Short mmCIF file of C-alpha atoms and ligand atoms in Angstrom, two decimals:
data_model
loop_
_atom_site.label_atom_id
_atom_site.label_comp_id
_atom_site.label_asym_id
_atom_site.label_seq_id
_atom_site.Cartn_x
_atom_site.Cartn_y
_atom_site.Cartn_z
CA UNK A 1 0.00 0.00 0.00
CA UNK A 2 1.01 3.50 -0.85
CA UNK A 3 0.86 6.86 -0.35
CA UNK A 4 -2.86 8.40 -0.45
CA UNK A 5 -3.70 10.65 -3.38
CA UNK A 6 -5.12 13.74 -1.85
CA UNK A 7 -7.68 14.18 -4.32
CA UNK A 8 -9.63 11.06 -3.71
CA UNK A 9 -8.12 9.59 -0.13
CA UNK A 10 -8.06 6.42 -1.91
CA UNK A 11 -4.37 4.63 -1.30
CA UNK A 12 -2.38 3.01 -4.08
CA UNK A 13 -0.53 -0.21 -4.27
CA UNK A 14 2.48 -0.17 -6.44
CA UNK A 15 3.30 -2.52 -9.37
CA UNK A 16 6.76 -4.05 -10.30
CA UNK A 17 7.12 -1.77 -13.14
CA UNK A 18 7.14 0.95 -11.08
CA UNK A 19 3.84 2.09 -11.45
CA UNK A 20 1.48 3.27 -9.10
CA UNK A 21 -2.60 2.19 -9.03
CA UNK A 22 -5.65 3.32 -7.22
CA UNK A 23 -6.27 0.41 -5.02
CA UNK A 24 -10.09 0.92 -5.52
CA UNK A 25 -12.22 0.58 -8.85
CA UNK A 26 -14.88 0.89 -10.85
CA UNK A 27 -15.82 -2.79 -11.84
CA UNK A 28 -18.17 -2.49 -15.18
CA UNK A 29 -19.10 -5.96 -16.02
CA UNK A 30 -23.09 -5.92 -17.04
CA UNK A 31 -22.88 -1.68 -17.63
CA UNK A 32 -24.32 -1.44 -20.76
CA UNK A 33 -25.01 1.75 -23.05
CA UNK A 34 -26.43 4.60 -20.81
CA UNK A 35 -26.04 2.99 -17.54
CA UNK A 36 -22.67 2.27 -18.13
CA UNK A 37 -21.59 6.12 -19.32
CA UNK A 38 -23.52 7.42 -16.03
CA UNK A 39 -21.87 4.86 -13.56
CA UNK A 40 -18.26 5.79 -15.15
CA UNK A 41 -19.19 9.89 -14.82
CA UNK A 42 -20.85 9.23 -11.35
CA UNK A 43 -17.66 7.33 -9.74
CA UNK A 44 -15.05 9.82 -11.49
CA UNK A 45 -17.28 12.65 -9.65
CA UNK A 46 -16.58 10.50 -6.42
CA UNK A 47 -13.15 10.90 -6.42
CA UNK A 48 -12.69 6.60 -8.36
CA UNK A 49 -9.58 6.97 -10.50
CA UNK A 50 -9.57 3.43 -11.60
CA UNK A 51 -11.96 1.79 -14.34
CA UNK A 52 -11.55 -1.92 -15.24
CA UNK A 53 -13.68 -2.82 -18.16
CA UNK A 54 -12.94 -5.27 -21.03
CA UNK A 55 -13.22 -6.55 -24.56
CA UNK A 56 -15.99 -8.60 -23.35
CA UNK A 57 -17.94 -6.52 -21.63
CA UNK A 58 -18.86 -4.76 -24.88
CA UNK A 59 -19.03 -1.18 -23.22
CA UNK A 60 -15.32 0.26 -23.72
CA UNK A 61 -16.96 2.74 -25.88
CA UNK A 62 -19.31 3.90 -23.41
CA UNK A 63 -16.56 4.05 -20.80
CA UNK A 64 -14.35 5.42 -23.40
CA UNK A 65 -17.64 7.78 -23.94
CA UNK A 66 -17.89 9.26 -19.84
CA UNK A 67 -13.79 9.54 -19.78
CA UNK A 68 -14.02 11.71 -22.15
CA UNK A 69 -16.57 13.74 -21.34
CA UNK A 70 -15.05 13.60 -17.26
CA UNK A 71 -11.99 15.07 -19.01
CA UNK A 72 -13.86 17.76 -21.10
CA UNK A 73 -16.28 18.52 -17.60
CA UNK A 74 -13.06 19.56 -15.80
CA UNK A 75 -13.71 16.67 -12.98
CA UNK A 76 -10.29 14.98 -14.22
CA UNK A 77 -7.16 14.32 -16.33
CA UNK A 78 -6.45 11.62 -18.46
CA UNK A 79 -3.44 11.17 -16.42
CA UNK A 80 -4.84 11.24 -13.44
CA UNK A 81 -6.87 8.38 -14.22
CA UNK A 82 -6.23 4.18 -14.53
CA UNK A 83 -7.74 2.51 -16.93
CA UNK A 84 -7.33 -1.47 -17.45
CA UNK A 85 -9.29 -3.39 -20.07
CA UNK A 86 -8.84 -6.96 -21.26
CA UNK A 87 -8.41 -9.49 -24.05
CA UNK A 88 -10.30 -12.24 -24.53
CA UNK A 89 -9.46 -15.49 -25.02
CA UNK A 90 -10.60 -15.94 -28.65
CA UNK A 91 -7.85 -12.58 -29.41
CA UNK A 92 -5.12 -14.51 -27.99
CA UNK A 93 -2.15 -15.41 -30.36
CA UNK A 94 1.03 -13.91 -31.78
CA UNK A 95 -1.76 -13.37 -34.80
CA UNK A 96 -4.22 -11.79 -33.38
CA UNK A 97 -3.16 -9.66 -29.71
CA UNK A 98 -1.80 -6.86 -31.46
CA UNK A 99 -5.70 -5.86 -33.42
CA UNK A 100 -7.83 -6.74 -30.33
CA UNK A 101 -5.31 -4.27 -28.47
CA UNK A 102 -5.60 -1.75 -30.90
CA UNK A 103 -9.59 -2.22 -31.11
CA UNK A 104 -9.45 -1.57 -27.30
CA UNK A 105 -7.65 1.47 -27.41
CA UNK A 106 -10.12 2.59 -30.31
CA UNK A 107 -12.86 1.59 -28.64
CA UNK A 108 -12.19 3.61 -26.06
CA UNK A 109 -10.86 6.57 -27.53
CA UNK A 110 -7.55 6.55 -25.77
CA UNK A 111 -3.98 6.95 -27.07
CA UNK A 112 -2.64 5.04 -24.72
CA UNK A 113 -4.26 2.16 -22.01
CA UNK A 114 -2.50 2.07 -18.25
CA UNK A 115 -3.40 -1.90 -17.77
CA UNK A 116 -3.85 -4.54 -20.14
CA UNK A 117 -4.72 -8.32 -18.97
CA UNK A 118 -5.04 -11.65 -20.67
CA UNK A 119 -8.53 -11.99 -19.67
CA UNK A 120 -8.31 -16.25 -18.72
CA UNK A 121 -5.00 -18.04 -19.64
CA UNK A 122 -6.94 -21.12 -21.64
CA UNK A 123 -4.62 -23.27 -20.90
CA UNK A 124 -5.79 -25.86 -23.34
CA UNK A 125 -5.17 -23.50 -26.58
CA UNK A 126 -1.32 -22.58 -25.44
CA UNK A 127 -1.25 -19.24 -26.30
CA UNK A 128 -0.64 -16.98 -23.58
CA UNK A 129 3.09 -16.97 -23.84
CA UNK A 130 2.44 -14.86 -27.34
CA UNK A 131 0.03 -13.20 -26.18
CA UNK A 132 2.03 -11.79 -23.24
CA UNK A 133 4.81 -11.56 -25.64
CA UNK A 134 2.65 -9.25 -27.83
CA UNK A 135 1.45 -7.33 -25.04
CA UNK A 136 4.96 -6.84 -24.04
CA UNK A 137 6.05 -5.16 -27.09
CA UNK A 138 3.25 -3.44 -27.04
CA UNK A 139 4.52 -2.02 -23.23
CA UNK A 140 7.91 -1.50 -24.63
CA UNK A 141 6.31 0.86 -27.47
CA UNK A 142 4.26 3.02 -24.91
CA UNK A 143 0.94 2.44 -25.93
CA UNK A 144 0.39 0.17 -21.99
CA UNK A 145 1.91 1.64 -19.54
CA UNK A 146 1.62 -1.64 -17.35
CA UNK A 147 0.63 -5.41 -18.50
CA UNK A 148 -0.81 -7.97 -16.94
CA UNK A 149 -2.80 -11.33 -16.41
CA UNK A 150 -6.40 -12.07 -15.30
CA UNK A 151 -7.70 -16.04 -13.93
CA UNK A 152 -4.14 -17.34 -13.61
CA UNK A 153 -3.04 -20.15 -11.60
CA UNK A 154 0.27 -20.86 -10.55
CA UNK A 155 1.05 -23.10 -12.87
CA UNK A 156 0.13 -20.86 -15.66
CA UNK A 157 2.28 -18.01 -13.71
CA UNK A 158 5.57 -20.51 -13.33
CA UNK A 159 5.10 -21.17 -17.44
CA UNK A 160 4.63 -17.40 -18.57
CA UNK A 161 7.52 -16.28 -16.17
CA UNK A 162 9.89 -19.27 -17.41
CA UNK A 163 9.11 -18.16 -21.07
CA UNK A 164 8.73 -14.72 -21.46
CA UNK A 165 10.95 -13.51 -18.86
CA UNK A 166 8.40 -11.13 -17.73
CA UNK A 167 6.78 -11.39 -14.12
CA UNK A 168 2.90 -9.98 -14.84
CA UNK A 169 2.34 -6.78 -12.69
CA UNK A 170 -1.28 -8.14 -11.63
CA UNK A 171 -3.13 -11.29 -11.86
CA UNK A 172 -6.94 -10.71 -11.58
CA UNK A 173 -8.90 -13.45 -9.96
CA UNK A 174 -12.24 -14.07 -8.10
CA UNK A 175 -11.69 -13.37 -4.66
CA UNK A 176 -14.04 -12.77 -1.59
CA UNK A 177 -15.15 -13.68 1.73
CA UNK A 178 -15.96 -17.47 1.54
CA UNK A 179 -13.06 -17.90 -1.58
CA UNK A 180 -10.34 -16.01 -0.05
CA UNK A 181 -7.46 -17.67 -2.12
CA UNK A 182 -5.17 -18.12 0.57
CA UNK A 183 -2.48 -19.65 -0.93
CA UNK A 184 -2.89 -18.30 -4.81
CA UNK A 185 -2.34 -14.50 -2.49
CA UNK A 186 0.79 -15.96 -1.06
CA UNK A 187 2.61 -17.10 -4.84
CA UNK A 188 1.80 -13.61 -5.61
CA UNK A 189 3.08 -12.20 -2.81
CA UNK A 190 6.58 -14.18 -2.76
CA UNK A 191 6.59 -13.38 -6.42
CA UNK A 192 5.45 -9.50 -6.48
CA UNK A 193 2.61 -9.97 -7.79
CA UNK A 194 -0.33 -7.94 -7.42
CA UNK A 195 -3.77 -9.33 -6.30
CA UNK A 196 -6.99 -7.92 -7.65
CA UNK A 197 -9.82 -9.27 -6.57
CA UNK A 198 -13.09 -9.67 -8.70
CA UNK A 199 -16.50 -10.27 -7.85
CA UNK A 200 -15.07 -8.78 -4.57
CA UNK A 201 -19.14 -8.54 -3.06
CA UNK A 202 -19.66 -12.35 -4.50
CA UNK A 203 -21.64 -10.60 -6.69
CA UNK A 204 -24.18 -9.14 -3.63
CA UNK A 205 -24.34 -12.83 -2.65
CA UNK A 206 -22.48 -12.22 0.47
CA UNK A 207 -23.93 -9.06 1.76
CA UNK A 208 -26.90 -10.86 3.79
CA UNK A 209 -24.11 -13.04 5.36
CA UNK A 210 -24.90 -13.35 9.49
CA UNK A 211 -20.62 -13.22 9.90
CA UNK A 212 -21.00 -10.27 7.73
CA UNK A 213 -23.83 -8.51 9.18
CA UNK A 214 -22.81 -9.01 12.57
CA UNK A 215 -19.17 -7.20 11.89
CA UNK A 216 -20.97 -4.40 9.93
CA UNK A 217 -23.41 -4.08 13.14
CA UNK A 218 -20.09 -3.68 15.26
CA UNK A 219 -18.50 -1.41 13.62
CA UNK A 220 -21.18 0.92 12.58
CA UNK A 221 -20.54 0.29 8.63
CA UNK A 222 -22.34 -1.62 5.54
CA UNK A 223 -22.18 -5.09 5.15
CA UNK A 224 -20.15 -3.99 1.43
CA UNK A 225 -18.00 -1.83 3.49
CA UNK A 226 -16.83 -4.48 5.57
CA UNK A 227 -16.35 -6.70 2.67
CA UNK A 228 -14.50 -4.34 0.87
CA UNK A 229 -12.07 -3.62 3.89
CA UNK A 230 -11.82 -6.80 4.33
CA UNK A 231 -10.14 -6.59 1.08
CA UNK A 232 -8.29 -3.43 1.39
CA UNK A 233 -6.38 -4.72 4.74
CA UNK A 234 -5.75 -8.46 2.97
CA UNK A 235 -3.66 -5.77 0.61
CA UNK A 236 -5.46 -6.50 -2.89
CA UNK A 237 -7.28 -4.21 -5.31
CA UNK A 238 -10.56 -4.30 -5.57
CA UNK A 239 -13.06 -3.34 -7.87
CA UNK A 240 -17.00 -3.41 -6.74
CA UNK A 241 -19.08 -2.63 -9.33
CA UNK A 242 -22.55 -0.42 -8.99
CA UNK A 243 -24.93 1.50 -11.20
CA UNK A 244 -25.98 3.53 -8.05
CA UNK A 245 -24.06 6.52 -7.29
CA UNK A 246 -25.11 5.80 -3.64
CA UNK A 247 -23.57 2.51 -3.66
CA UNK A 248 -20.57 3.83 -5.37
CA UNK A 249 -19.97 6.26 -2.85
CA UNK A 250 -20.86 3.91 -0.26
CA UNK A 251 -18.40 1.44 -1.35
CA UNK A 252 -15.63 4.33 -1.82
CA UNK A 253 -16.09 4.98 2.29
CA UNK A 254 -14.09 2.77 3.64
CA UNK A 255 -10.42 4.12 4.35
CA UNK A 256 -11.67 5.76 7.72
CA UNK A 257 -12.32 2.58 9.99
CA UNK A 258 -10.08 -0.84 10.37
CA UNK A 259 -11.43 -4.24 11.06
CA UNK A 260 -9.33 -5.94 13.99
CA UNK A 261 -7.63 -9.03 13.56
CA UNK A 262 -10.22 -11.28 15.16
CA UNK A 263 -13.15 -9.51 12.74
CA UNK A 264 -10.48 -10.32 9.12
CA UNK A 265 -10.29 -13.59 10.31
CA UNK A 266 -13.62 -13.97 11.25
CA UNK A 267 -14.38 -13.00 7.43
CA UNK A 268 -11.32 -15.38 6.04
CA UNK A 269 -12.79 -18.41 7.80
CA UNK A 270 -15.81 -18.18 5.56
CA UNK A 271 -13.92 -20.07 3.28
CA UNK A 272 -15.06 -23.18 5.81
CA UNK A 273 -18.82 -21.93 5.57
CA UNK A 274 -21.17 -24.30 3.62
CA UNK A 275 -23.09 -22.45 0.74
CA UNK A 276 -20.23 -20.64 -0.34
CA UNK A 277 -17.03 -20.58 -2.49
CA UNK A 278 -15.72 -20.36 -6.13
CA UNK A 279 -19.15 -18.65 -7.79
CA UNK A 280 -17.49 -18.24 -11.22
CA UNK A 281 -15.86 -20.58 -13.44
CA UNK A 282 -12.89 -22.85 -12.86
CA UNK A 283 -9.66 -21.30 -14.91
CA UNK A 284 -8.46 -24.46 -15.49
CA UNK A 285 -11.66 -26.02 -17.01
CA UNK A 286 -12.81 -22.47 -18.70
CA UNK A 287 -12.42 -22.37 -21.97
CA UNK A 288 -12.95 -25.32 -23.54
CA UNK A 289 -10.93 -26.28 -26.28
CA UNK A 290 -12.48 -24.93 -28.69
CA UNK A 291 -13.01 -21.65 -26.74
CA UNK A 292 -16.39 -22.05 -25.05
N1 NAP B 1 -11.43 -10.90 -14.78
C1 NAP B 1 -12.55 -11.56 -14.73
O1 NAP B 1 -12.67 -12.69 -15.22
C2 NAP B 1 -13.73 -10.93 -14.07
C3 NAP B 1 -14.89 -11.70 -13.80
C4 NAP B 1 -15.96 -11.07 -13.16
C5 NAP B 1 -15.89 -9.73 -12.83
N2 NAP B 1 -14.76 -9.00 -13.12
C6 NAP B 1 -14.65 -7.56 -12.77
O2 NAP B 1 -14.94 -7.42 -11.38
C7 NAP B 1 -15.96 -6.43 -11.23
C8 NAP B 1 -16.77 -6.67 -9.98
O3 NAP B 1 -17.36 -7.95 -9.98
P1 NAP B 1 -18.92 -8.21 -10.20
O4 NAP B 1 -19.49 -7.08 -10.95
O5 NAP B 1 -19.06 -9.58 -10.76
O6 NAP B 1 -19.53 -8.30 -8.73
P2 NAP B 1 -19.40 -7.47 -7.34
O7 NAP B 1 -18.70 -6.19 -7.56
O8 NAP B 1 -18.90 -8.43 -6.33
O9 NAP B 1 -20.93 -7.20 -7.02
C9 NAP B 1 -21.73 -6.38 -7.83
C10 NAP B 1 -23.17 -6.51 -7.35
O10 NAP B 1 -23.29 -6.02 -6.03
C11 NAP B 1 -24.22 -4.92 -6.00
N3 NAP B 1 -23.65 -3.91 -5.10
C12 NAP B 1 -22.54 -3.17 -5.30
N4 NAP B 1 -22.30 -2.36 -4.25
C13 NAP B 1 -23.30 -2.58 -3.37
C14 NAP B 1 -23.62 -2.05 -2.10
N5 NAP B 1 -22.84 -1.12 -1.51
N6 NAP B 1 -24.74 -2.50 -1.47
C15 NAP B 1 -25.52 -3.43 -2.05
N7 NAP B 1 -25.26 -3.99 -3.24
C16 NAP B 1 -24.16 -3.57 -3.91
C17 NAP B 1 -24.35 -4.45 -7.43
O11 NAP B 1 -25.64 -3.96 -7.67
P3 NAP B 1 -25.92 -2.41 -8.15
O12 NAP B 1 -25.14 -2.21 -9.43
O13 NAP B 1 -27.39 -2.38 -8.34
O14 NAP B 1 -25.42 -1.55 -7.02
C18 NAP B 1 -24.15 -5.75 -8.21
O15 NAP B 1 -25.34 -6.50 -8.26
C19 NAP B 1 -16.76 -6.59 -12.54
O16 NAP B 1 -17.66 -5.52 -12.73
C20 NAP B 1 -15.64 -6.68 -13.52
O17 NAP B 1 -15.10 -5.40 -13.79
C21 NAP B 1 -13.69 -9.58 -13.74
#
């Protein structure tokens, strides 16, 4: 963890490369069209300074969109703010990385992107070395400031590091109370690596949790609040995504309170509570083959 930004109180964590990141985001998975251009606006107005979006997602022009306007509003600068997207796994391949990258950047109007993951490694297809590869030339040119990977096990990690050289600055996985990825956090710790978490709410799931509701009761706070500091004292990033500019401000409170160590372990031995767990799919299964 670093130094806070005084414009938005929100600390960074530094990457490898030197770079520094907002250690909260703006998750935008299912922001579509409008909704998605508002969210972006409303959470750069709240002081968020990190977006994650992705090829996928089909709303990097939309984000692209409420950047620019942000910018043109006064509320920002582009280099104030941290923008990550993603490829997906059918752009993977010396063949291919470079276009979906430059579709990205297009897409979202930007001359240059500050993260850039390989959205799952597909470890059946055997492509992510080049891919990185690409994405590392692309790094070297100046167009990504900082590259990364997204759903990688260690296995995956050990391969890309033994071939390319090139330790990723990030790997984003699903994390949360109830799949806290105790040992996948310690790799990337011994290997400085940073973790982001998504689905860092379990997708809402875990916000009517009785451990969950019974620390937010004690400490005064929202059951996402504790969640998300939960997160913010395990040391990842995090990136909770809401259409409500309530919620998004709600979920940007949380750097004025600390959870003791009783209450973080309380929330880390949810991985032993029936009902919960992994609620997306497995990285080694997902893709298929064929890319389904
Ligand atoms: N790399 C990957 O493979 C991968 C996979 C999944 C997700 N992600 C990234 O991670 C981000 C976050 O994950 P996610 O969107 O799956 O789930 P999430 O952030 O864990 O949860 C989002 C859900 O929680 C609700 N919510 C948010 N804040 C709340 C609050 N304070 N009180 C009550 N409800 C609240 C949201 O509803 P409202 O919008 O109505 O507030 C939404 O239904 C994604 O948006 C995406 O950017 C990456």
């Amino acid at each position: 963890m670093g130094d806070m930004t005084s414009a938005t109180l929100i600390p960074s964590v530094s990457f490898r490369d030197g770079s520094e990141y907002p250690q909260l985001g703006l998750g935008t998975w299912k922001l579509r069209g409008e909704d998605a251009i508002r969210a972006v606006r409303a959470a750069i107005e709240l002081g968020y300074r990190h977006i994650d979006t992705a090829a996928l997602y089909k709303n990097e022009e939309e984000v692209g969109r409420a950047i620019k306007e942000a910018i043109a509003a006064g509320d920002v600068t582009r280099d104030e703010l941290c923008v990550t997207t993603k490829l997906w796994h059918t752009d993977q391949g010396a063949d291919k990385a470079a276009d979906a990258f430059q579709t990205s950047l297009r897409n979202l109007g930007l001359d240059y992107l500050d993260l850039y993951l390989i959205h799952w490694p597909w470890p059946s297809a055997g492509k992510f070395v080049a891919t990185f590869e690409v994405m590392a030339k692309m790094q070297g040119m100046g167009t990504v400031q900082s590259i990364g990977v997204s759903n990688f096990f260690p296995d995956a990690l050990d391969e890309l590091v033994a071939k390319t050289g090139i330790t990723p600055a990030v790997n984003q996985v699903e994390l949360h109370p109830g799949f806290s990825q105790e040992s996948l956090r310690a790799y990337h710790e011994q290997h400085g690596i940073v973790t982001a978490a998504w689905s860092p709410l379990g997708q809402g799931t875990l916000l009517e949790n009785d451990t969950v509701r019974d620390i937010a009761q004690a400490t005064g706070k929202t059951p996402a609040q504790v969640i998300l500091r939960w997160h913010i004292q395990l040391g990842n990033m995090v990136i909770p995504k809401s259409q409500s500019p309530e919620r998004l401000a709600e979920n940007a409170a949380i750097f004025d309170f600390e959870l003791t160590a009783d209450q973080m372990a309380q929330l880390t031995a949810l991985d032993n509570a029936t009902g919960l767990g992994r609620i997306g799919p497995d990285p080694l299964e997902f893709p298929d083959p064929e890319g389904n």
